[in-house]
PDB file of C-alpha atoms and ligand atoms in Angstrom:
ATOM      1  CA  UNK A   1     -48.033  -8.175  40.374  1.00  0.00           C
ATOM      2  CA  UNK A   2     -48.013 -11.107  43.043  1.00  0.00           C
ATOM      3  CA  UNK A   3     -47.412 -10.149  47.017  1.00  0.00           C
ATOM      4  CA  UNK A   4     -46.076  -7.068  47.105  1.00  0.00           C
ATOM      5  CA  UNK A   5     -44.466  -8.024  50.172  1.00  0.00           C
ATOM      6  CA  UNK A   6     -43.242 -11.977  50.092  1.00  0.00           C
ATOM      7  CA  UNK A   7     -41.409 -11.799  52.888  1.00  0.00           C
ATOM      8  CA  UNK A   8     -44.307 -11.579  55.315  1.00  0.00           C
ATOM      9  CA  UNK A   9     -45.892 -14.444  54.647  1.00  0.00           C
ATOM     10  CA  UNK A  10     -42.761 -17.095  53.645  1.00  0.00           C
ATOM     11  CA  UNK A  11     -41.958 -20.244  54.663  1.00  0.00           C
ATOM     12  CA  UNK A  12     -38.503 -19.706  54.677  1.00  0.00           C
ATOM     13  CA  UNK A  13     -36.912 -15.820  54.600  1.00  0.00           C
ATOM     14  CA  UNK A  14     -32.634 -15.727  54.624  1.00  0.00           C
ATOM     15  CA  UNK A  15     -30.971 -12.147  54.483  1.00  0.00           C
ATOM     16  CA  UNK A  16     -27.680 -11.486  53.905  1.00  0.00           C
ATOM     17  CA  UNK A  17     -26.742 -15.133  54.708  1.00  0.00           C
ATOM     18  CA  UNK A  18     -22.936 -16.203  54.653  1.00  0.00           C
ATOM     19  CA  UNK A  19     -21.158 -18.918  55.944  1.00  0.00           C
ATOM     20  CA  UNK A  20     -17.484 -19.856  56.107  1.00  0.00           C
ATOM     21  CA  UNK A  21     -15.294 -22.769  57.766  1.00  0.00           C
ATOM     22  CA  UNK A  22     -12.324 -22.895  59.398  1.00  0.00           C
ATOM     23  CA  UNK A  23      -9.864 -20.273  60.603  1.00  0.00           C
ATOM     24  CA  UNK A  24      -7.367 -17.546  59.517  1.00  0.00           C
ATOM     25  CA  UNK A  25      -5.659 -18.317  57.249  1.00  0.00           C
ATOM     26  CA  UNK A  26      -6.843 -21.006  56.055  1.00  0.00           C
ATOM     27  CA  UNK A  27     -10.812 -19.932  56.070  1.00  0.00           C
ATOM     28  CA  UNK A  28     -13.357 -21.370  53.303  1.00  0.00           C
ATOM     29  CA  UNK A  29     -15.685 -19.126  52.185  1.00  0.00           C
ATOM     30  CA  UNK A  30     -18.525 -21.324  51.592  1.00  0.00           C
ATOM     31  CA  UNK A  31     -21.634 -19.289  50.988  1.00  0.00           C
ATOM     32  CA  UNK A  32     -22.680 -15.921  50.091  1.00  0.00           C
ATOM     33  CA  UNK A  33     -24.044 -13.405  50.869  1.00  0.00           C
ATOM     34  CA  UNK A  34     -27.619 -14.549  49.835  1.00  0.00           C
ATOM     35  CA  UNK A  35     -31.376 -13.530  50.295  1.00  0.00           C
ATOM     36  CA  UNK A  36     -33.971 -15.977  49.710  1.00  0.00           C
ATOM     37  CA  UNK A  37     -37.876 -16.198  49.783  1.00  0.00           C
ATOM     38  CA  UNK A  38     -39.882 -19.002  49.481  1.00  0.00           C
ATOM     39  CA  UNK A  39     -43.664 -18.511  49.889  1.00  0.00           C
ATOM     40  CA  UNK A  40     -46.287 -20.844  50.566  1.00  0.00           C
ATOM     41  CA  UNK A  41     -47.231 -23.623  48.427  1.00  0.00           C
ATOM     42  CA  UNK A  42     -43.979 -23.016  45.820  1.00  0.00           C
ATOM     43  CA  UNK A  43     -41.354 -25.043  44.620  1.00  0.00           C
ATOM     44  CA  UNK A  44     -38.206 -23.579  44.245  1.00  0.00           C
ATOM     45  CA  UNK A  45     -35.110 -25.310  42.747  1.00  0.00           C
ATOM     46  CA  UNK A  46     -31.376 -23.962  43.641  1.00  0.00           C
ATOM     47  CA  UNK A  47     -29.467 -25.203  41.225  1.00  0.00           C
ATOM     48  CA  UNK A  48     -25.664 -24.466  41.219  1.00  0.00           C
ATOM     49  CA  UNK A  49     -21.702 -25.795  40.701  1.00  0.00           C
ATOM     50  CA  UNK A  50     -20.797 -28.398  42.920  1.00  0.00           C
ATOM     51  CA  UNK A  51     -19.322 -27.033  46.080  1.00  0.00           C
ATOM     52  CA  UNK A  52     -20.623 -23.719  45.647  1.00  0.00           C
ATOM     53  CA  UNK A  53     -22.565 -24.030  49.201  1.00  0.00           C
ATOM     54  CA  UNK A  54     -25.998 -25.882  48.616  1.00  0.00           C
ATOM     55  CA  UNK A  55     -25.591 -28.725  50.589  1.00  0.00           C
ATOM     56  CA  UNK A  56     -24.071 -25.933  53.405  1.00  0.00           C
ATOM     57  CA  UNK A  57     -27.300 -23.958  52.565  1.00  0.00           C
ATOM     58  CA  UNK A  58     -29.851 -26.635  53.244  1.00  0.00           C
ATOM     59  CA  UNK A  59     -27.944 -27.929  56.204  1.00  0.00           C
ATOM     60  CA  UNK A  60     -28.254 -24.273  57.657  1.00  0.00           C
ATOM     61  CA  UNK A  61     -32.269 -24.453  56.471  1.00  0.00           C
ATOM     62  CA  UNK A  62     -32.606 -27.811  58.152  1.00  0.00           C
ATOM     63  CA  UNK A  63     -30.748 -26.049  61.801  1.00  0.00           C
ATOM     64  CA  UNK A  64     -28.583 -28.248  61.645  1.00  0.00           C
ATOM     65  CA  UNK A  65     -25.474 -25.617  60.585  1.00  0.00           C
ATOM     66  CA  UNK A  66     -25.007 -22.355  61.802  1.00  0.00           C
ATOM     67  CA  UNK A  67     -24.747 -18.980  59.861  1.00  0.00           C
ATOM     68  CA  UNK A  68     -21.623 -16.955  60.479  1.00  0.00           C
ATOM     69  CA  UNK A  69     -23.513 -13.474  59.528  1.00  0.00           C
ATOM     70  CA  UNK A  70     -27.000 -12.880  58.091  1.00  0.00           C
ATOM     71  CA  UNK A  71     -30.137 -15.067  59.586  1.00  0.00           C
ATOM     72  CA  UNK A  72     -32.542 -17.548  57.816  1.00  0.00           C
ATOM     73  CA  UNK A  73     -35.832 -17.967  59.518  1.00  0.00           C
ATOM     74  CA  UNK A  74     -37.764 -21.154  59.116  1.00  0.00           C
ATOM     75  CA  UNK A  75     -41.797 -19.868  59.514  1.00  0.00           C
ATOM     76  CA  UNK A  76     -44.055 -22.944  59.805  1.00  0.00           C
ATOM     77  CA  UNK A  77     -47.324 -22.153  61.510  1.00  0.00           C
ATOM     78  CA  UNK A  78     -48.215 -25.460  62.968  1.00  0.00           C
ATOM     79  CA  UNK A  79     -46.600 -28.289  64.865  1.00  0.00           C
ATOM     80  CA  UNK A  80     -45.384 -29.634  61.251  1.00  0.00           C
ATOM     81  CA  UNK A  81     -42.087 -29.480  60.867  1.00  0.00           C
ATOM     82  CA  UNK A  82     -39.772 -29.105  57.934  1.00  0.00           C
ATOM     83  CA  UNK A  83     -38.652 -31.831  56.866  1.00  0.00           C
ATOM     84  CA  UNK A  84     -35.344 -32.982  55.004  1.00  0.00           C
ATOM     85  CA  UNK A  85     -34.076 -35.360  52.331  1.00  0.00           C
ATOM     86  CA  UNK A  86     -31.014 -35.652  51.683  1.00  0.00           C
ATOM     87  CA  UNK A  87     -29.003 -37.372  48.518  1.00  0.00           C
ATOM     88  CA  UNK A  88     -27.497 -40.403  50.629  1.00  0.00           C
ATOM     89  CA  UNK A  89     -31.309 -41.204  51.326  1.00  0.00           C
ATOM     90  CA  UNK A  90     -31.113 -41.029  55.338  1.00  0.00           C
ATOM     91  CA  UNK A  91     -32.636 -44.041  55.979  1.00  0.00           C
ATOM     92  CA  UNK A  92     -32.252 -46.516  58.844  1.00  0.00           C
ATOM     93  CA  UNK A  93     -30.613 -49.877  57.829  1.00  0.00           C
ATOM     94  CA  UNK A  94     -31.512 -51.173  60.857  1.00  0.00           C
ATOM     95  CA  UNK A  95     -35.152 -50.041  61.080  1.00  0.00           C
ATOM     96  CA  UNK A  96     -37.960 -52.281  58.778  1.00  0.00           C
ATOM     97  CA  UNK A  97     -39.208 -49.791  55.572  1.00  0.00           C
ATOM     98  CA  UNK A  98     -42.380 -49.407  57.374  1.00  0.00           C
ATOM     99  CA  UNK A  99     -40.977 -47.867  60.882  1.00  0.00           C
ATOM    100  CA  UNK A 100     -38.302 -45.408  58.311  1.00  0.00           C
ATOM    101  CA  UNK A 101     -41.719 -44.087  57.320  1.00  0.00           C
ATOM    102  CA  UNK A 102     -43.252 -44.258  60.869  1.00  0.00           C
ATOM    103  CA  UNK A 103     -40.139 -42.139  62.295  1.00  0.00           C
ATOM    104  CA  UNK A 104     -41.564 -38.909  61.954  1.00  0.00           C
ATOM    105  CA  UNK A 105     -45.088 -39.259  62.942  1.00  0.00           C
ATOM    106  CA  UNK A 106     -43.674 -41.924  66.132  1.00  0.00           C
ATOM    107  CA  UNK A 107     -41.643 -38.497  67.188  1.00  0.00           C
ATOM    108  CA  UNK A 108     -44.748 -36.416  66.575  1.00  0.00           C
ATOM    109  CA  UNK A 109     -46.016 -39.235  68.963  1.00  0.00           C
ATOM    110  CA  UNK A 110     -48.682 -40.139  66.687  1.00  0.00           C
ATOM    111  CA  UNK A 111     -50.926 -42.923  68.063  1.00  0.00           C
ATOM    112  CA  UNK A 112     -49.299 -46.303  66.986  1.00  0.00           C
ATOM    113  CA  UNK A 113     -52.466 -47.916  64.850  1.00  0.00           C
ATOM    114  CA  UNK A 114     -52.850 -44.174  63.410  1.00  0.00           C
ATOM    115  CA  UNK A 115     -49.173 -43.940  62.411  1.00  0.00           C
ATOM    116  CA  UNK A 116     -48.579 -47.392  60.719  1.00  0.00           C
ATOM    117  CA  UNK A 117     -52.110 -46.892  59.124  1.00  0.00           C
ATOM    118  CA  UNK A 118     -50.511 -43.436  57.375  1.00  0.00           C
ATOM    119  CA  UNK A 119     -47.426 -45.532  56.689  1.00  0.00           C
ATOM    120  CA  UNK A 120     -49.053 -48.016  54.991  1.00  0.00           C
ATOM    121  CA  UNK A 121     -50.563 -45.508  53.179  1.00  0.00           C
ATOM    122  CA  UNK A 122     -47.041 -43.515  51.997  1.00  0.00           C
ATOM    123  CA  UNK A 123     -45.862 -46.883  51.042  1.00  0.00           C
ATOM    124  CA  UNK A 124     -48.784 -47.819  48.730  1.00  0.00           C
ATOM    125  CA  UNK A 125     -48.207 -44.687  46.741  1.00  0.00           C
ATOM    126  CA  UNK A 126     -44.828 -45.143  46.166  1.00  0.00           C
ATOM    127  CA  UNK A 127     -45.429 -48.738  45.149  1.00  0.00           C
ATOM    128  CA  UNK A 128     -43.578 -49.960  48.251  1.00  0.00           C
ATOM    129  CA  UNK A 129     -46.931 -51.695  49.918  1.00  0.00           C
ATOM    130  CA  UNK A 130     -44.998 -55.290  49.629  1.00  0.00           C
ATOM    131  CA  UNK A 131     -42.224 -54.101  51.548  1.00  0.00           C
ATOM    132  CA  UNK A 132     -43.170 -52.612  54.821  1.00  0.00           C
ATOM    133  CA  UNK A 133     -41.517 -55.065  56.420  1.00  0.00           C
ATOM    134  CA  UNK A 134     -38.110 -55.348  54.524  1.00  0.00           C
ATOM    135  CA  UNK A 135     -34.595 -53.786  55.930  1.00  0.00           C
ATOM    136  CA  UNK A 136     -33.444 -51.231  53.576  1.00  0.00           C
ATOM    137  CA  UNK A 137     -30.538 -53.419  52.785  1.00  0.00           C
ATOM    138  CA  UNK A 138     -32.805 -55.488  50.528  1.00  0.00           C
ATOM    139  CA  UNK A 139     -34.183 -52.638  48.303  1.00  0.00           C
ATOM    140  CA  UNK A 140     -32.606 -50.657  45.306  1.00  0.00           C
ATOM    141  CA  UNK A 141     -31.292 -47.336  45.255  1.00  0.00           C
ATOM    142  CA  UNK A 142     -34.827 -45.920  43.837  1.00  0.00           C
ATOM    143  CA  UNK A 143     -36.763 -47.784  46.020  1.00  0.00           C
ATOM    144  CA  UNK A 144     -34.349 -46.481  49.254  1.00  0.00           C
ATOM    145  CA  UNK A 145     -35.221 -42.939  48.291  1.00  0.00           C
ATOM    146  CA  UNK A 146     -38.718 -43.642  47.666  1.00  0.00           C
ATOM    147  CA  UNK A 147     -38.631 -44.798  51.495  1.00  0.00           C
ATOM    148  CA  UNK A 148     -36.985 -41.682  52.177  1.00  0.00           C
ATOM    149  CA  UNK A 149     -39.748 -39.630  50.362  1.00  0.00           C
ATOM    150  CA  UNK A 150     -42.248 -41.495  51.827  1.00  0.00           C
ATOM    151  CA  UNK A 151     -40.567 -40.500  55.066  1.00  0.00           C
ATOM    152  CA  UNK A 152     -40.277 -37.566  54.631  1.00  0.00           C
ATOM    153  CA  UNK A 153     -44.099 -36.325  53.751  1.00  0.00           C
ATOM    154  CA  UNK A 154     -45.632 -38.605  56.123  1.00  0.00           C
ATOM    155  CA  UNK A 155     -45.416 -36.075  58.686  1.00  0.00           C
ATOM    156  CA  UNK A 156     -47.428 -33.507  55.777  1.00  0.00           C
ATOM    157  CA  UNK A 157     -44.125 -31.207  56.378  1.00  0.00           C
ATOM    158  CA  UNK A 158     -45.039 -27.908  55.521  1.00  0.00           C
ATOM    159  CA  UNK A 159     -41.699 -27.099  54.119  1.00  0.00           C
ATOM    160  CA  UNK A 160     -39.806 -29.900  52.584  1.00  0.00           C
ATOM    161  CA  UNK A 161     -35.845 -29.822  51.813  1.00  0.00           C
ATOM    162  CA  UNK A 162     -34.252 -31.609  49.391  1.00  0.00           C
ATOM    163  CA  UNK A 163     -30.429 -31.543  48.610  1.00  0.00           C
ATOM    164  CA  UNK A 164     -30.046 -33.115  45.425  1.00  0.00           C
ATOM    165  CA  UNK A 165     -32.322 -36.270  46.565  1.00  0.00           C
ATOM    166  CA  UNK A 166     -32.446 -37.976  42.969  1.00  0.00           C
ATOM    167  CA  UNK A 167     -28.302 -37.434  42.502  1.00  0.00           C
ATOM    168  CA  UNK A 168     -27.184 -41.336  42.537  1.00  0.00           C
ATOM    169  CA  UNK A 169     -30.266 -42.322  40.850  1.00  0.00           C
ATOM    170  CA  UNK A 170     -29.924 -43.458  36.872  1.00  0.00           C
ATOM    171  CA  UNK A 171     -30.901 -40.890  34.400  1.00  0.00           C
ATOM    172  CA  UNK A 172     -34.680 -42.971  33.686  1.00  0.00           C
ATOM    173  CA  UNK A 173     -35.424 -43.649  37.521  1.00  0.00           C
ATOM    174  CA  UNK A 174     -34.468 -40.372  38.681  1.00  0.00           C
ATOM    175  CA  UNK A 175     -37.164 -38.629  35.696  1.00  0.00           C
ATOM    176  CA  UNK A 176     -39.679 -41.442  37.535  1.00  0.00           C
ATOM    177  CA  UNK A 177     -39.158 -40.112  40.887  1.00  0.00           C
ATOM    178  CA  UNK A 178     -39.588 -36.697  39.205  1.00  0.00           C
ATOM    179  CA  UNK A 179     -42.968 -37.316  37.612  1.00  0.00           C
ATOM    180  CA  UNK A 180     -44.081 -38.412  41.005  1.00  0.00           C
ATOM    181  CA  UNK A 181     -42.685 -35.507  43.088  1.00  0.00           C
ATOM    182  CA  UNK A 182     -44.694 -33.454  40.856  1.00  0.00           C
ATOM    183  CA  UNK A 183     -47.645 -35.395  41.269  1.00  0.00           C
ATOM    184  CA  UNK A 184     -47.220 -35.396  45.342  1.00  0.00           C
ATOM    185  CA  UNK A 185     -46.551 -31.664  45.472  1.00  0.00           C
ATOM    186  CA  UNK A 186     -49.005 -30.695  43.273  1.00  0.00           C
ATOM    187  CA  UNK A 187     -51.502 -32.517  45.457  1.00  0.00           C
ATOM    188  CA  UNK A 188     -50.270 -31.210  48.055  1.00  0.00           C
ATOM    189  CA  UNK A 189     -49.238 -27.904  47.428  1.00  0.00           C
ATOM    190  CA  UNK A 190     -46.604 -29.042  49.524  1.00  0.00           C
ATOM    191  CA  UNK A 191     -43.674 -25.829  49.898  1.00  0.00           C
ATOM    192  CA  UNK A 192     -40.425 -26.972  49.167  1.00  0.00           C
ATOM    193  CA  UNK A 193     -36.874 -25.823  48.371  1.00  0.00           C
ATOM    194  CA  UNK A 194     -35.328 -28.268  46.262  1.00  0.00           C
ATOM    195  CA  UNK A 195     -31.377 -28.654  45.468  1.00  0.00           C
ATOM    196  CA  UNK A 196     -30.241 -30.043  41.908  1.00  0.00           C
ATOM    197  CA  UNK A 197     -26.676 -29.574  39.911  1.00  0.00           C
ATOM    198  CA  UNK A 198     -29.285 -30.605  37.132  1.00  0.00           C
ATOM    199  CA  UNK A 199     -30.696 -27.772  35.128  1.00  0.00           C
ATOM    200  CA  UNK A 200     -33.450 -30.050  33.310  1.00  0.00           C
ATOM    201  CA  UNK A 201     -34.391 -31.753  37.410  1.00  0.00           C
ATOM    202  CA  UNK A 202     -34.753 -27.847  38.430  1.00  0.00           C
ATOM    203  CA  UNK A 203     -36.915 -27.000  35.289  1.00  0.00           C
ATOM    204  CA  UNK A 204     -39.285 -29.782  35.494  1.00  0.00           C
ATOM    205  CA  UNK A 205     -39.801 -29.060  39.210  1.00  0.00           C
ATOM    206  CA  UNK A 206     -39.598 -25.618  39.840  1.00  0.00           C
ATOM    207  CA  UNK A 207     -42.095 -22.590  39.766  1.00  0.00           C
ATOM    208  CA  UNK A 208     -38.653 -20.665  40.269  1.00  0.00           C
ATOM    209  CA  UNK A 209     -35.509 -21.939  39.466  1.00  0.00           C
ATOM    210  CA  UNK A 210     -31.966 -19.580  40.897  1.00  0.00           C
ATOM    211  CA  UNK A 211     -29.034 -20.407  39.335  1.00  0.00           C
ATOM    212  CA  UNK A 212     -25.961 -19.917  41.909  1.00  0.00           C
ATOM    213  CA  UNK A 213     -22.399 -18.852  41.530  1.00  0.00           C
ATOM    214  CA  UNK A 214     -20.020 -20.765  42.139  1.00  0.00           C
ATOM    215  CA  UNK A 215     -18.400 -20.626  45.592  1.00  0.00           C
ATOM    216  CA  UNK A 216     -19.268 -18.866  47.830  1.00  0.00           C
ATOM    217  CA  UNK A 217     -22.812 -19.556  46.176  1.00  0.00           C
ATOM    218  CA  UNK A 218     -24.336 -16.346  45.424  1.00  0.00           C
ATOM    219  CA  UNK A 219     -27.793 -16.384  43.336  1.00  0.00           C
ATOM    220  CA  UNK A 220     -27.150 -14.691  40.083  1.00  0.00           C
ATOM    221  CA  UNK A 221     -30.180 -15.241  38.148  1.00  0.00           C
ATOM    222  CA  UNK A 222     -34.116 -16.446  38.638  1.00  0.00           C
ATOM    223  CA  UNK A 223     -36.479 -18.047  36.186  1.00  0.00           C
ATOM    224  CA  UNK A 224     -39.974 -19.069  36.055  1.00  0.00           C
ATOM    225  CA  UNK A 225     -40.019 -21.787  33.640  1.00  0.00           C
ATOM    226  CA  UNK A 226     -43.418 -20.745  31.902  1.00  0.00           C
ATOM    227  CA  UNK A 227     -45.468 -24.696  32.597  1.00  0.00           C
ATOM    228  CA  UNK A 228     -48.662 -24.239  34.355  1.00  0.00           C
ATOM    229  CA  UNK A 229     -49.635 -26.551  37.002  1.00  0.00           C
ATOM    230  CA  UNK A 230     -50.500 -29.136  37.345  1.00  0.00           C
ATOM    231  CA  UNK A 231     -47.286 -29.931  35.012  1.00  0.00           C
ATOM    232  CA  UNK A 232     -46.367 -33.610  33.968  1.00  0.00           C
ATOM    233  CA  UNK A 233     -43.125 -34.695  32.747  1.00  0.00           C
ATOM    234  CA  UNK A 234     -44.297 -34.367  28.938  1.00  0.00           C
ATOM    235  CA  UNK A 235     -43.166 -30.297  29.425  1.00  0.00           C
ATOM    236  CA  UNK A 236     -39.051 -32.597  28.808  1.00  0.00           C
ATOM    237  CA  UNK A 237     -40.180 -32.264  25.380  1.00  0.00           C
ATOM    238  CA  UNK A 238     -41.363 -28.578  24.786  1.00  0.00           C
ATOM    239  CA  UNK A 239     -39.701 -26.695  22.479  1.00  0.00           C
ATOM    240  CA  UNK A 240     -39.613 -23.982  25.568  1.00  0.00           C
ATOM    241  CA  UNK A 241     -38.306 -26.435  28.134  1.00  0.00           C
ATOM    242  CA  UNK A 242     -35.238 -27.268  25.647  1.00  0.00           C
ATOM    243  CA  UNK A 243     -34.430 -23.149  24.862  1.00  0.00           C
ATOM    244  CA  UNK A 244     -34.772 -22.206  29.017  1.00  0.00           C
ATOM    245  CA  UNK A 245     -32.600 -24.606  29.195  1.00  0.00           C
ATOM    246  CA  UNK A 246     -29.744 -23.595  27.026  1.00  0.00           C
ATOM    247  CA  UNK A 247     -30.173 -20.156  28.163  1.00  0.00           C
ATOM    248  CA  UNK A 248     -29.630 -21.600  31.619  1.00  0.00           C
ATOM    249  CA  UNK A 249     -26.840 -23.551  30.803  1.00  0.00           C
ATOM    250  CA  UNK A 250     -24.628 -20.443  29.363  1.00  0.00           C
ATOM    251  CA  UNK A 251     -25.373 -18.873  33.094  1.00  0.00           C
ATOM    252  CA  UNK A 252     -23.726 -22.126  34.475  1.00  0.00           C
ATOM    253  CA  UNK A 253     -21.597 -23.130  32.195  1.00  0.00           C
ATOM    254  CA  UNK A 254     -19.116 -20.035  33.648  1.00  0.00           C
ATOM    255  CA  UNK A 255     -19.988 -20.827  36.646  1.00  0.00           C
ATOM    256  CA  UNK A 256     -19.044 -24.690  36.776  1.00  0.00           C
ATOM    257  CA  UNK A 257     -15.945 -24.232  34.740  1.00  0.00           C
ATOM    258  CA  UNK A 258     -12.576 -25.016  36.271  1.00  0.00           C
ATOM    259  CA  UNK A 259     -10.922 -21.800  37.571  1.00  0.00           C
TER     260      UNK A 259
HETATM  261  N1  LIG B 301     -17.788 -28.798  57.586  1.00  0.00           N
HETATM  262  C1  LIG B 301     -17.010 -28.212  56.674  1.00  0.00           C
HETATM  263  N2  LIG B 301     -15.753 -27.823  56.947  1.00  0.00           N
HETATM  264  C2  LIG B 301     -14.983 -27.220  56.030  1.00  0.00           C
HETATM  265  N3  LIG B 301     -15.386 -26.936  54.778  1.00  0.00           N
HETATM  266  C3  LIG B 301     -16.630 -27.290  54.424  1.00  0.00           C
HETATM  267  C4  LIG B 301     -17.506 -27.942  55.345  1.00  0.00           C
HETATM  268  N4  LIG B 301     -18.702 -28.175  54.709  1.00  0.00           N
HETATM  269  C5  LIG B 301     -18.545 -27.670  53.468  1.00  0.00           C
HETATM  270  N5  LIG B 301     -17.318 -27.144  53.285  1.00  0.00           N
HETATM  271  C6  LIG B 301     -16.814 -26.492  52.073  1.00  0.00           C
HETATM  272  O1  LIG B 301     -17.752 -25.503  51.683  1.00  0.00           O
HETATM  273  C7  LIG B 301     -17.906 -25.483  50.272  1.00  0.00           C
HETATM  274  C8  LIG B 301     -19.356 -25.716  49.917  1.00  0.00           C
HETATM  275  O2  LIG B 301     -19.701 -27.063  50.236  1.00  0.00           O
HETATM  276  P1  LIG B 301     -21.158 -27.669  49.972  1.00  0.00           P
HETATM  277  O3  LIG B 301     -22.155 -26.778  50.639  1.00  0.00           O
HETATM  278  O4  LIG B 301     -21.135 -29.081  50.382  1.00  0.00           O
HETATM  279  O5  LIG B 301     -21.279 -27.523  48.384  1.00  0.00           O
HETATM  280  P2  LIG B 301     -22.322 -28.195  47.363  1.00  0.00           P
HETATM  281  O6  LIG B 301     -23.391 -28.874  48.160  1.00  0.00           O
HETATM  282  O7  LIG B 301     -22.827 -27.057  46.541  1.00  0.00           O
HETATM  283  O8  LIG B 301     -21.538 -29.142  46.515  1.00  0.00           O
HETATM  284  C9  LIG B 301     -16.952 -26.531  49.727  1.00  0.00           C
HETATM  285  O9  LIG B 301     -15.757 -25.888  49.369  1.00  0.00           O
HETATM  286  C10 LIG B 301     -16.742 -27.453  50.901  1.00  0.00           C
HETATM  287  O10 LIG B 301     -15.484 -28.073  50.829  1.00  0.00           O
HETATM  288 MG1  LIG B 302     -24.081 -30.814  48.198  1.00  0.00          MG
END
C-alpha cells in the first residue's frame, strides 16, 4: 500500500529529533525523540498539549532552531522555499498590506510590475483587494492573518509551516479561514505541516493527523480522518468527523491533563 519507501521522496524527513534548553541542572527537555515524514502534496496536522514542543518543532523546520541530537532535512527541489506562518501573524506594521505580500517574491527578486501583479492577485482571493494599501494597524485580527497567508503562498512555497496560525482567531472566523485553507491547498496541492492544539482544526485539515505527548512531544498516535478530497467544511457535521474526534480526544485528554 502507498510508497513503500516515503522517506525518499519527502518534503520534510526528521529522525530521532530531540531538543532541549538550558543547562545542567536546570535543562528542559523540550522535544522528543521524534521521526516524521511528510510527502509531497499532503497535509499533515501535529496536534498536541501546549508546551509539549510544537512551536520548538516548527521553529527547528523553519532553520531557525537547532536540534540537539537527531537531524530534520527540509527537501524542496526548486528555488521555492518553505515558507512559515506563525500564530502572532508575522506581519510588518510598518510595511502597506500589499508590500507584506510582496516580501517574499521582492527577496526572490521578482520583477517589481510581476510581483505587485501576483500580490494583487493573493489579495483578491482573500478578499483583501481594497486594502493593498492599508498598514496592518488598520485591519482585524482575521484580516492580519489573511495578509499573512497571502504572504505566505505568494512565493507558491512548496512546503508551508504553520504553528497554530488560526489560534487568536474567534471560533466562526477561524472555521472561515479553514474552509479557505482547504480550498487553497487543495488547488494547490500545496505540502504543508500544520500545528493546532485543536483536534476538530487538525481533522478538517489533515490527510494525517499525529497526536503528540505531552513534553517532550513525542508522536503517540496517527490518523487518517477518512474525507476524500477535495473536502469542504460540511465533513464538521459527519457523524465520522464527531466519533474520530472523541476517539482523539481520550488520546489527549491524558496527555493535556495537569501532572
Ligand atoms: N528558548 C527557550 N528556552 C528555554 N525553554 C524553551 C525555549 N523555547 C521553548 N522552551 C520550552 O520548551 C517547551 C516546549 O515549548 P514550545 O515548543 O513552545 O511548546 P508548544 O508550542 O507545544 O506550546 C516548553 O516547556 C517551553 O517552556
Ligand atoms: Mg507553540
Amino acid at each position: 500500500m502507498g510508497d513503500p519507501h516515503p522517506e525518499i521522496h519527502a518534503k520534510l524527513h526528521a529522525t530521532d529529533l530531540t531538543r532541549t534548553f538550558g543547562r545542567p541542572p536546570r535543562v528542559v527537555d523540550a522535544l522528543g525523540p521524534l521521526d516524521l515524514t511528510v510527502a509531497p502534496g499532503e497535509f499533515v496536522c501535529l496536534v498536541g498539549p501546549s508546551g509539549c514542543g510544537k512551536s520548538t518543532l516548527l521553529r527547528i523546520a523553519a532553520g531557525l532552531l537547532r536540534p540537539s541530537t537527531g537531524t530534520l532535512e527540509i527537501r524542496t527541489v526548486s528555488a521555492r522555499p518553505a515558507a512559515m506562518i506563525f500564530q502572532d501573524y508575522g506581519i510588518y506594521d510598518w510595511k502597506t498590506v500589499r508590500a507584506n505580500v510582496r516580501f517574499g517574491l521582492d527577496i526572490q527578486r521578482v520583477p517589481r510590475r510581476e510581483a505587485n501583479a501576483r500580490a494583487d492577485e493573493w489579495l483578491a482571493r482573500m478578499g483583501l483587494a481594497d486594502f493593498a494599501h492599508a498598514y496592518p494597524a488598520t485591519l482585524s485580527g482575521g484580516m492580519r492573518q489573511r495578509v499573512a497567508i497571502a504572504r505566505a503562498l505568494a512565493v507558491e512555497p512548496e512546503l508551508l509551516l504553520m504553528d497554530e496560525p488560526f489560534a487568536a482567531l474567534d471560533a466562526q472566523l477561524r472555521m472561515i479561514l479553514q474552509d479557505e485553507l482547504l480550498e487553497i491547498t487543495q488547488a494547490l496541492r500545496t505540502t504543508t505541516l500544520f500545528i493546532t492544539h485543536s483536534l476538530e482544526e487538525a481533522i478538517v485539515l489533515g490527510d494525517r493527523v499525529l497526536v503528540m505527548s505531552a513534553r517532550p512531544g513525542r508522536i503517540i498516535a496517527e490518523h487518517h480522518p477518512p474525507f476524500p478530497r477535495p473536502r469542504t467544511g460540511d465533513i464538521r457535521s459527519d457523524p465520522e468527523f464527531t466519533s474520530l474526534k472523541r476517539e482523539l480526544w481520550e488520546l489527549l485528554r491524558k496527555e493535556a491533563a495537569p501532572a
